[in-house]
Amino acid sequence: MSGKTHTYAFFLGCIAPNRYPGIEAAAIKTSRNLGIELVPLKGASCCPAPGAFGSIDLNVWYAMAARNLVLAEQMNTDITLICNGCYKSIWEVNHKLKHHDELRDNVNEVLKEIDMEFKGTIDVRHLIEIYYDKKICGVDKLADSVTSPLNGVKVAVHYGCHLLKPRKEREFEAEGVGDTENPMWMEELVAALGAEPVQYRNKMQCCGAGGGVRGYDIAHALDITNEKLINMSEVGADAITEGCPFCQLQFDRGQIEIGEKFGVEWAIPVLHFNELLGLAQGMSPQDLALDLHGISCEPFLNKLQ
Amino acid sequence: MAKAKGYSDENLSVRLADRYYRTDDASPDFLKNIEKIGMTIAHMCYQCGTCTGSCPSAPRSSYRIRKFVRRAVLGLENDALTDPDLWLCTTCYSCTDRCPRDIAPTDIIMAMRNLAFKRKIVPRNFLNTVQFIYKTGHGVPNNDVNRAARVKLGLEAEPETTAKYPEFIPGIQKILDHYGLKDEADEILSEGQ
C-alpha cells in the first residue's frame, strides 16, 4: 500500500451520470480518499450498450466503443468505470481489437473518417475490481477509509453478469476475483464497510434487464428480478448493492414496476457500491442524491447503528 | 427427415438412410456466418443442455438456447431468425461460462440477432436506442430533473460526455452513418409493425 496516487480516465456511461448522479459524485470523492484520482473522460458517449446495440450490429458496437477507447489513449491513461455494461463494451472491445488484426483494421478504417486511430495502448478496469486490488487499494485500505461504519445492516451483493462473465475471455489483475459460481470478494468489500454481507439462493442470477430484454419484454425482465428479490428477502437483506447502474435501475425502478404489474410489494433499498462506500466515508444522503432513488433508502439509513 | 441414399438395392438404401436432419430450406451458410460474426465454434455443440439449464429466461418462457444452437448447426435460418424468443436472451453469459465445449451460446444469439436485423427483423426498442445515441451520444440522455440534482451535488449540469461537448456528436454520427445504421433504424420504425 503506497501513498502513490493512481489516475484513471473515468468513463461515465449513461445511467450513472444521467439517472443516478450520486454514483458519479461518490465514485470521484470516495476514490480520492483511497489515492485514486478519477478524471472524467471528455467527449465520451454511450459505451454503447452491449445488448441493445451489439444485438443490431456488432461492427458498429466495436467502432463506437473504440472511439471511447481512443479518447483515453489520447490522454495516455487507463480507463476505469462503474458500470458492468460499460465494462463489457469497453473492456471487451479493447481486448478484441488488441488481439484480432482484421477486426482492428476494419475499425480503424472507420475511425480514420473522424481522424482517430485505435492503437491498443491502454487498459480498462472496473473500479470495484481496482478497490479489491492490493497493489492499488485492497480491503484493508478500504476499511481504513471508513469513518461511519455501516453497522447493524445486512447487505445482499448482486455481482451482475458482465462484471465477471464471460469468464473465459476476461483477465483480472486483482487476485481472487475470477470465480463466477460463488465469488466472495465483493462481500469482503462490503464487510470492510462494517455491514454484514448475506448469502442468498442463486446469487449469480441476472437482474433480468440485460440484452435489451427490459425494453423488449418488461414483464419477462421483472419476473427474473422478482425471483432475485424473493431470494434476497429470504435472508433478511436490508439493502442490495451492486456495481452496475443498469442493474440498479432494474432493482430500484423494477420494484415499483413489479408492484404495478404483478401486485407484489417490495421496499428493499438499492445502493451502488460507491454510494454505500460514500455513506461509510461520511457522505450524507444528500451528498449522494439518494432521494432520486425509486425505493426509499430511509429504512436502511435508520437501521444504521 | 431421414433421406434414402438412392442405392440400387432399395432395402439397403432405406436401412442406411442418412439420418442427419436436413430440410430443403436449410441454409448451408447460416452456421458459417454465425461462427464468423459471433467468433465462436458453434459446430462443436453436442446438445448437452447445460446452456438451457443455466438460463434465467428458460424457466419463464419457451426460449431454449440449446434449440437455437441446434438451429445454427443445422442451418435452420428461417426458424431461428423469425422466432420471437430470439430476443429473450439477457446476455448474462451463464451458458457461455458453463459450456463444456467452450462455445459461446450467447454470442451465437448475438450473431443471429445481427442477421435478423439485416432482414429488418428487430424489436422497436433496439432501434430507439440507436436514435437516442445518434442524437445525443447517450442511450439514456440527460433530463432537467437530473440536471438540477447534479448541480445540487456540486457536479456540472451536463456530465463531461457528449452531453457537455456536443462537438463530439458529428463524429459519432459519421460512425453510425458509415454502417447506414441510423437510416436503417428510421426506415424500419417508419414502416411500423
Coordinates of N, CA, C and O in Angstrom, one line a residue, chain A residues 58-59 61-62 92 95-97 99-104 169, chain B residues 31-42 102-104 107-108 110-111:
Chain A
L58 N -22.8 -5.8 -34.5 CA -21.6 -5.8 -33.7 C -20.4 -4.9 -34.2 O -19.6 -4.4 -33.5
N59 N -20.4 -4.7 -35.5 CA -19.3 -3.9 -36.1 C -19.5 -2.5 -35.6 O -18.4 -1.8 -35.4
W61 N -20.9 -1.6 -32.8 CA -20.5 -1.7 -31.4 C -19.0 -1.6 -31.2 O -18.5 -0.8 -30.4
Y62 N -18.3 -2.3 -32.0 CA -16.8 -2.2 -32.0 C -16.3 -0.8 -32.2 O -15.5 -0.3 -31.5
E92 N -14.1 -5.4 -23.3 CA -14.1 -6.5 -24.3 C -13.6 -6.0 -25.7 O -12.9 -6.7 -26.4
H95 N -10.0 -5.5 -25.7 CA -9.3 -6.8 -25.7 C -9.3 -7.4 -27.1 O -8.3 -7.8 -27.7
K96 N -10.5 -7.3 -27.7 CA -10.7 -7.9 -29.1 C -9.9 -7.2 -30.1 O -9.2 -7.8 -30.9
L97 N -9.9 -5.9 -30.0 CA -9.1 -5.1 -31.1 C -7.6 -5.3 -30.9 O -6.9 -5.2 -31.8
H99 N -6.2 -8.0 -30.0 CA -5.8 -9.4 -30.4 C -6.3 -9.9 -31.8 O -5.9 -10.9 -32.2
H100 N -7.2 -9.1 -32.4 CA -7.6 -9.5 -33.8 C -7.3 -8.5 -34.8 O -7.9 -7.4 -34.9
D101 N -6.3 -8.7 -35.6 CA -5.8 -7.7 -36.5 C -6.8 -7.3 -37.5 O -7.0 -6.1 -37.8
E102 N -7.6 -8.3 -38.0 CA -8.6 -7.9 -39.0 C -9.6 -7.0 -38.5 O -10.0 -6.0 -39.1
L103 N -10.1 -7.3 -37.3 CA -11.1 -6.5 -36.6 C -10.6 -5.1 -36.4 O -11.2 -4.1 -36.7
R104 N -9.3 -5.0 -35.9 CA -8.7 -3.7 -35.7 C -8.6 -2.9 -36.9 O -8.9 -1.7 -37.0
E169 N -13.1 -15.2 -21.4 CA -12.4 -14.2 -22.2 C -11.8 -13.1 -21.3 O -11.0 -12.3 -21.8
Chain B
L31 N -24.6 -21.4 -40.5 CA -23.6 -21.7 -39.4 C -22.3 -21.0 -39.6 O -21.7 -20.4 -38.7
K32 N -21.8 -20.9 -40.9 CA -20.6 -20.2 -41.2 C -20.7 -18.7 -40.8 O -19.8 -18.2 -40.2
N33 N -21.8 -18.1 -41.2 CA -22.0 -16.7 -40.8 C -22.0 -16.5 -39.3 O -21.4 -15.5 -38.8
I34 N -22.7 -17.4 -38.6 CA -22.8 -17.2 -37.2 C -21.4 -17.4 -36.5 O -21.1 -16.6 -35.7
E35 N -20.7 -18.3 -37.0 CA -19.3 -18.5 -36.4 C -18.4 -17.3 -36.7 O -17.6 -17.0 -35.9
K36 N -18.6 -16.7 -37.8 CA -17.8 -15.5 -38.2 C -18.2 -14.3 -37.3 O -17.4 -13.7 -36.7
I37 N -19.5 -14.0 -37.3 CA -20.0 -12.8 -36.6 C -19.8 -13.0 -35.1 O -19.3 -12.1 -34.4
G38 N -20.2 -14.2 -34.6 CA -20.1 -14.5 -33.2 C -18.7 -14.9 -32.7 O -18.5 -15.0 -31.5
M39 N -17.8 -15.1 -33.6 CA -16.4 -15.5 -33.2 C -16.5 -16.7 -32.2 O -15.8 -16.7 -31.2
T40 N -17.3 -17.7 -32.5 CA -17.3 -18.9 -31.6 C -17.6 -20.1 -32.5 O -17.9 -20.1 -33.6
I41 N -17.3 -21.3 -31.8 CA -17.3 -22.6 -32.5 C -18.6 -23.3 -32.3 O -18.7 -24.4 -31.7
A42 N -19.7 -22.8 -32.9 CA -21.0 -23.3 -32.7 C -21.1 -24.8 -33.1 O -21.8 -25.6 -32.5
D102 N -16.7 -25.1 -24.6 CA -16.1 -23.8 -24.8 C -16.7 -23.0 -26.0 O -16.1 -22.2 -26.7
I103 N -18.0 -23.3 -26.2 CA -18.8 -22.5 -27.2 C -19.3 -21.3 -26.4 O -19.5 -21.3 -25.2
A104 N -19.6 -20.2 -27.1 CA -20.3 -19.1 -26.5 C -21.7 -19.0 -27.1 O -21.9 -18.2 -28.0
D107 N -23.0 -15.6 -27.7 CA -22.6 -14.9 -28.9 C -23.2 -15.5 -30.2 O -23.3 -14.8 -31.2
I108 N -23.7 -16.7 -30.1 CA -24.5 -17.3 -31.2 C -25.8 -16.5 -31.3 O -26.2 -16.1 -32.4
M110 N -26.2 -13.4 -30.3 CA -25.9 -12.0 -30.8 C -25.7 -12.1 -32.3 O -26.2 -11.2 -33.0
A111 N -25.1 -13.1 -32.8 CA -24.9 -13.2 -34.3 C -26.2 -13.4 -35.0 O -26.5 -12.7 -36.0

